[in-house]
Coordinates of C-alpha atoms and ligand atoms in Angstrom, one line a residue:
M1 CA 68.9 134.5 108.4
T2 CA 72.6 134.9 109.2
V3 CA 74.8 136.4 106.6
P4 CA 78.1 134.4 106.5
L5 CA 81.4 136.1 105.9
I6 CA 83.3 134.4 103.0
A7 CA 87.0 135.1 102.6
V8 CA 88.6 134.8 99.2
V9 CA 92.3 133.9 99.6
I10 CA 94.5 134.8 96.7
P11 CA 98.4 134.4 96.6
V12 CA 99.9 137.1 94.4
F13 CA 103.4 137.1 92.9
N14 CA 104.3 139.8 90.3
E15 CA 100.7 140.0 89.1
E16 CA 100.4 143.8 88.5
A17 CA 99.1 143.2 85.0
V18 CA 96.0 141.3 86.1
L19 CA 95.2 142.8 89.5
P20 CA 93.0 145.7 88.2
Q21 CA 90.9 143.2 86.3
L22 CA 90.8 140.9 89.3
F23 CA 89.6 143.6 91.6
T24 CA 86.8 144.6 89.1
R25 CA 85.6 141.0 88.7
L26 CA 85.7 140.4 92.5
E27 CA 83.8 143.7 93.2
A28 CA 81.2 142.6 90.6
L29 CA 80.9 139.2 92.3
F30 CA 80.5 140.8 95.8
A31 CA 77.8 143.2 94.5
A32 CA 75.9 140.3 92.9
Q33 CA 75.9 138.2 96.1
P34 CA 74.1 140.1 98.8
G35 CA 73.5 136.9 100.7
C36 CA 77.1 136.9 101.9
R37 CA 79.6 139.3 103.4
W38 CA 82.9 139.2 101.5
E39 CA 86.5 139.7 102.2
A40 CA 89.4 139.3 99.8
V41 CA 92.7 138.3 101.5
L42 CA 95.4 139.0 99.0
V43 CA 98.8 137.6 100.1
D44 CA 101.7 139.3 98.4
D45 CA 104.4 136.7 98.1
G46 CA 107.3 139.1 97.9
S47 CA 106.4 140.5 94.5
R48 CA 109.1 142.6 92.8
D49 CA 106.7 144.6 90.8
G50 CA 103.9 147.0 91.9
S51 CA 101.5 144.3 93.1
A52 CA 101.7 145.2 96.8
G53 CA 101.1 148.9 96.0
L54 CA 98.1 148.1 93.9
I55 CA 96.6 145.9 96.6
R56 CA 97.3 148.5 99.2
A57 CA 95.5 151.1 97.2
Q58 CA 92.6 148.8 96.6
A59 CA 92.4 148.1 100.3
A60 CA 92.3 151.8 101.0
R61 CA 89.4 152.3 98.5
D62 CA 87.4 149.2 99.6
P63 CA 87.8 147.8 103.1
R64 CA 86.7 144.4 102.0
F65 CA 90.1 144.0 100.4
R66 CA 93.1 143.2 102.6
L67 CA 96.8 142.9 101.9
V68 CA 99.0 140.4 103.8
E69 CA 102.6 141.0 102.8
L70 CA 105.2 138.3 103.2
S71 CA 108.8 139.3 103.9
R72 CA 110.1 137.7 100.7
N73 CA 109.0 135.2 98.0
F74 CA 108.1 132.0 99.9
G75 CA 106.3 130.2 97.1
F76 CA 102.7 129.6 96.3
Q77 CA 101.9 126.9 98.9
S78 CA 103.3 129.0 101.7
A79 CA 101.5 132.1 100.5
L80 CA 98.3 130.1 100.4
S81 CA 98.8 128.9 104.0
A82 CA 99.5 132.4 105.2
G83 CA 96.2 133.6 103.7
L84 CA 94.2 130.7 105.1
A85 CA 95.7 131.4 108.5
R86 CA 94.3 134.9 108.3
T87 CA 90.7 134.2 107.6
G88 CA 89.8 134.5 111.3
E89 CA 86.1 135.1 111.4
A90 CA 85.2 133.8 108.0
A91 CA 82.7 131.0 107.9
A92 CA 84.3 129.7 104.7
A93 CA 87.4 130.5 102.5
V94 CA 87.6 130.3 98.8
T95 CA 91.1 129.6 97.5
M96 CA 92.0 130.7 94.0
D97 CA 94.9 132.0 91.7
A98 CA 95.3 135.7 91.0
D99 CA 95.6 135.3 87.3
L100 CA 91.9 134.7 86.6
Q101 CA 92.5 131.2 85.3
D102 CA 90.0 130.4 88.1
P103 CA 87.1 132.6 87.1
P104 CA 85.5 134.4 90.1
E105 CA 82.1 133.9 88.5
V106 CA 82.3 130.2 89.6
I107 CA 82.4 131.2 93.3
P108 CA 78.6 131.4 93.8
A109 CA 78.4 127.8 92.7
L110 CA 81.1 126.9 95.3
V111 CA 79.2 128.7 98.0
A112 CA 75.9 127.1 97.0
A113 CA 77.5 123.6 97.3
W114 CA 78.9 124.6 100.7
R115 CA 75.5 125.9 101.8
D116 CA 74.0 122.5 100.7
G117 CA 76.2 120.8 103.3
A118 CA 79.6 120.2 101.8
D119 CA 82.6 121.1 104.1
I120 CA 85.0 121.1 101.2
V121 CA 84.1 122.1 97.6
R122 CA 86.6 121.4 94.8
A123 CA 86.3 123.2 91.5
T124 CA 87.0 120.5 88.9
R125 CA 88.3 121.4 85.4
R126 CA 86.1 120.3 82.6
T127 CA 88.8 121.7 80.3
R128 CA 92.4 122.5 80.8
S129 CA 94.3 125.3 79.1
E130 CA 97.8 123.9 79.5
T131 CA 99.4 122.3 76.5
G132 CA 102.8 120.8 75.6
L133 CA 105.4 120.1 78.2
R134 CA 103.4 121.5 81.1
R135 CA 100.4 119.4 80.2
A136 CA 102.6 116.3 79.9
G137 CA 104.1 117.0 83.3
F138 CA 100.7 117.4 84.9
D139 CA 99.5 114.2 83.3
L140 CA 102.6 112.3 84.4
F141 CA 102.3 113.6 87.9
H142 CA 98.6 112.7 88.3
S143 CA 99.1 109.2 87.0
L144 CA 102.1 108.6 89.3
Y145 CA 100.3 110.2 92.3
G146 CA 97.1 108.2 91.7
R147 CA 99.1 105.0 91.8
L148 CA 101.4 105.8 94.7
T149 CA 99.3 107.3 97.4
D150 CA 96.4 106.2 99.6
Y151 CA 94.7 109.6 99.4
P152 CA 94.0 110.1 95.7
I153 CA 93.3 113.6 94.4
E154 CA 90.9 114.2 91.7
P155 CA 93.2 114.7 88.6
N156 CA 91.2 117.7 87.4
T157 CA 91.4 119.8 90.5
G158 CA 93.9 122.4 91.5
T159 CA 93.8 124.9 94.3
F160 CA 90.5 126.4 93.2
G161 CA 87.8 125.5 95.7
L162 CA 86.2 126.3 99.1
L163 CA 86.9 125.2 102.6
G164 CA 84.4 125.5 105.4
R165 CA 85.5 126.7 108.8
A166 CA 86.2 123.2 110.3
A167 CA 88.3 122.3 107.2
I168 CA 90.2 125.6 107.4
E169 CA 91.0 124.9 111.1
A170 CA 92.1 121.3 110.2
F171 CA 94.3 122.6 107.4
N172 CA 95.8 125.4 109.6
G173 CA 96.5 122.9 112.4
L174 CA 98.7 120.7 110.2
P175 CA 102.2 121.0 111.4
E176 CA 104.2 120.3 108.3
R177 CA 106.2 122.8 106.3
H178 CA 106.4 121.0 102.9
R179 CA 102.8 121.5 101.9
F180 CA 101.0 120.2 98.9
F181 CA 97.5 121.7 99.1
P182 CA 95.4 119.4 96.9
G183 CA 96.9 116.3 98.7
L184 CA 96.4 117.7 102.2
R185 CA 92.8 118.8 101.2
A186 CA 92.2 115.1 100.3
W187 CA 93.9 113.9 103.5
I188 CA 91.9 116.0 106.0
G189 CA 88.7 114.3 104.9
F190 CA 85.3 116.0 105.4
Q191 CA 82.3 115.8 103.1
T192 CA 83.5 116.9 99.7
A193 CA 81.6 118.2 96.7
D194 CA 82.7 119.0 93.2
V195 CA 81.7 121.9 91.0
P196 CA 82.8 121.7 87.3
Y197 CA 84.1 124.7 85.5
D198 CA 86.1 125.7 82.4
R199 CA 89.7 126.7 83.2
Q200 CA 90.5 129.9 81.5
E201 CA 93.6 131.3 79.9
R202 CA 95.7 133.6 82.1
A203 CA 94.0 137.0 81.8
A204 CA 97.4 138.9 81.6
G205 CA 101.0 138.6 82.5
Q206 CA 103.2 135.5 82.5
P207 CA 103.0 132.3 84.5
Q208 CA 104.8 132.9 87.8
Q209 CA 105.5 129.3 88.7
S210 CA 108.6 128.0 87.0
F211 CA 108.6 124.5 85.7
H212 CA 111.3 123.8 88.4
R213 CA 108.9 125.0 91.2
L214 CA 106.1 122.9 89.9
A215 CA 108.4 119.9 89.7
R216 CA 109.3 120.5 93.4
Y217 CA 105.7 120.6 94.4
A218 CA 105.1 117.4 92.6
M219 CA 108.0 115.8 94.5
D220 CA 106.6 117.1 97.7
G221 CA 103.2 115.7 96.9
L222 CA 104.7 112.3 96.1
F223 CA 107.2 111.9 98.9
S224 CA 104.9 113.3 101.6
F225 CA 102.0 111.1 100.8
S226 CA 103.8 107.8 99.9
Y227 CA 106.3 105.4 101.3
L228 CA 106.2 103.5 98.1
P229 CA 109.6 104.8 96.8
L230 CA 111.2 103.4 99.9
R231 CA 109.4 100.1 99.6
L232 CA 110.3 99.8 96.0
L233 CA 113.9 100.1 97.0
T234 CA 113.6 97.2 99.4
Y235 CA 112.0 95.1 96.7
C236 CA 114.6 96.1 94.3
G237 CA 117.3 95.2 96.8
L238 CA 115.8 91.9 97.5
F239 CA 115.5 91.1 93.8
V240 CA 119.1 92.1 93.1
A241 CA 120.5 90.2 96.2
G242 CA 118.5 87.1 95.2
M243 CA 119.8 87.3 91.6
G244 CA 123.4 87.8 92.9
F245 CA 123.1 84.8 95.2
A246 CA 121.8 82.6 92.4
V247 CA 124.4 83.7 89.9
G248 CA 127.2 83.3 92.6
L249 CA 126.0 79.8 93.3
F250 CA 125.9 78.9 89.7
F251 CA 129.5 79.9 89.1
A252 CA 130.7 78.4 92.4
V253 CA 129.2 75.0 91.4
R254 CA 130.8 75.3 87.9
R255 CA 134.2 76.0 89.5
I256 CA 133.9 73.1 91.9
L257 CA 132.9 70.7 89.2
G258 CA 135.8 71.9 87.1
V259 CA 133.5 73.0 84.2
E260 CA 135.1 76.5 84.2
T261 CA 138.7 77.2 85.1
A262 CA 139.9 80.2 83.2
A263 CA 139.4 83.7 84.7
T264 CA 136.9 85.3 82.3
G265 CA 133.9 87.5 82.7
F266 CA 135.5 91.0 82.7
T267 CA 132.5 92.5 80.8
T268 CA 130.1 90.8 83.2
L269 CA 132.0 92.2 86.2
V270 CA 132.0 95.8 84.8
T271 CA 128.3 95.6 83.9
L272 CA 127.4 94.3 87.4
V273 CA 129.5 96.9 89.2
L274 CA 128.1 99.7 87.2
F275 CA 124.5 98.4 87.5
L276 CA 124.8 97.9 91.3
G277 CA 126.5 101.3 91.7
G278 CA 123.6 102.9 89.9
V279 CA 121.0 101.1 91.9
Q280 CA 122.7 102.2 95.1
L281 CA 123.0 105.8 94.1
I282 CA 119.3 105.9 93.2
G283 CA 118.6 104.4 96.6
I284 CA 120.7 107.0 98.3
G285 CA 118.9 109.7 96.3
V286 CA 115.5 108.4 97.4
L287 CA 116.6 108.2 101.0
G288 CA 118.0 111.8 100.6
E289 CA 114.6 113.0 99.5
Y290 CA 113.0 111.8 102.7
L291 CA 115.9 112.8 104.8
G292 CA 116.0 116.4 103.5
R293 CA 112.3 116.7 104.2
I294 CA 112.7 115.4 107.7
Y295 CA 115.6 117.8 108.2
D296 CA 113.4 120.7 107.1
E297 CA 110.6 119.6 109.4
V298 CA 112.8 119.3 112.5
K299 CA 114.3 122.7 112.0
H300 CA 110.9 124.1 112.8
R301 CA 111.3 127.2 110.8
P302 CA 108.1 129.0 110.1
Q303 CA 106.6 128.3 106.6
Y304 CA 106.6 132.0 105.9
I305 CA 107.2 135.4 107.6
V306 CA 104.6 138.1 107.5
K307 CA 105.9 141.6 107.0
D308 CA 102.6 143.3 107.3
A309 CA 99.2 141.7 107.9
G310 CA 97.3 144.8 107.0
K311 CA 95.4 147.1 109.3
D312 CA 92.4 145.6 111.0
R313 CA 89.7 146.3 108.5
R314 CA 86.6 146.1 110.6
Ligands
LIG401 N1 102.3 132.7 93.0 C1 102.8 132.9 94.3 N2 104.1 132.8 94.6 C2 105.0 132.3 93.7 C3 104.5 132.0 92.4 C4 103.1 132.2 92.1 O1 102.0 133.4 95.1 O2 106.1 132.1 94.0 C5 100.9 132.9 92.7 C6 100.6 133.6 91.4 O3 100.6 135.0 91.6 C7 99.2 133.1 91.0 C8 99.2 131.6 91.6 O4 100.3 131.6 92.5 O5 98.2 133.8 91.7 C9 99.5 130.6 90.5 O6 100.6 131.0 89.7 P1 100.7 130.8 88.2 O7 99.5 131.3 87.5 O8 102.0 131.3 87.8 O9 100.8 129.2 88.1 P2 100.1 128.1 87.1 O10 98.8 128.8 86.6 O11 101.0 127.9 86.1 O12 99.8 127.0 88.1
LIG402 MG1 98.1 130.5 86.4

């Protein structure tokens, strides 16, 4: 029987508080799963604390751990892409957060589903730990996303999951810079299986993704998987133009028939001008969202820059 190599890809940004615990739990997992060879690819996304040092020390102690250092903070999606691009010989890659909200103890179930034939395994959350504004934001995003795109993502999934080799290659081969992992994972297709788990609280430290960043990823997800905002603009334009024509005709006829002679309607005019101005500005904003993304794509800048890919570990 062949013993497959499984890479665990983990983006890390200012996580020195949880890293020791993460290492211990991963080591325990590796020891308990002799049917696989393991490798942990930890991508340091420009941390400003001691994270990179901790990972480097761990890599020196245990060659199954590897540090990929980015030259600055590029953001979670880019760090994830950098890690997946460096899983060279692995037969499958597990993607997970560093903060232990995705418990490593679920990984054997992901691997089992992969061994049963799935190319992509998504860990689905039976329970969520977010509350309040964050939770409301996630819910709003998922309901919008579900309505807008042709490649729906399971609302209870995040990054946590497993990609088989073919799926990794497909993902790595995608040319775009604005990446939204769950959306692309749905887009690339393949046979997909779900493994339910209970999302944990962050083991230590503070959330590293600001609300602003999450909002940006949400916009990336929506705009890169849907033309509906543009189409809605067209419909809106048609509707407003139709109304304008009808109202114009109405007043013209009244004028011609002599029903209305005095110059009135100041309030109506102001309302219409402001309303149309607002609609146009929204329209320009939506166009801008697409245009800005097109501009970013045509610049062809790399998604991230690797400062140090770690010494070859085998
Ligand atoms: N992260 C990253 N770069 C960033 C922000 C976060 O690589 O700019 C990592 C972070 O270290 C963690 C994962 O992305 O491993 C998820 O971040 P966090 O737990 O803050 O996000 P949330 O749980 O709120 O989605
Ligand atoms: Mg987290």
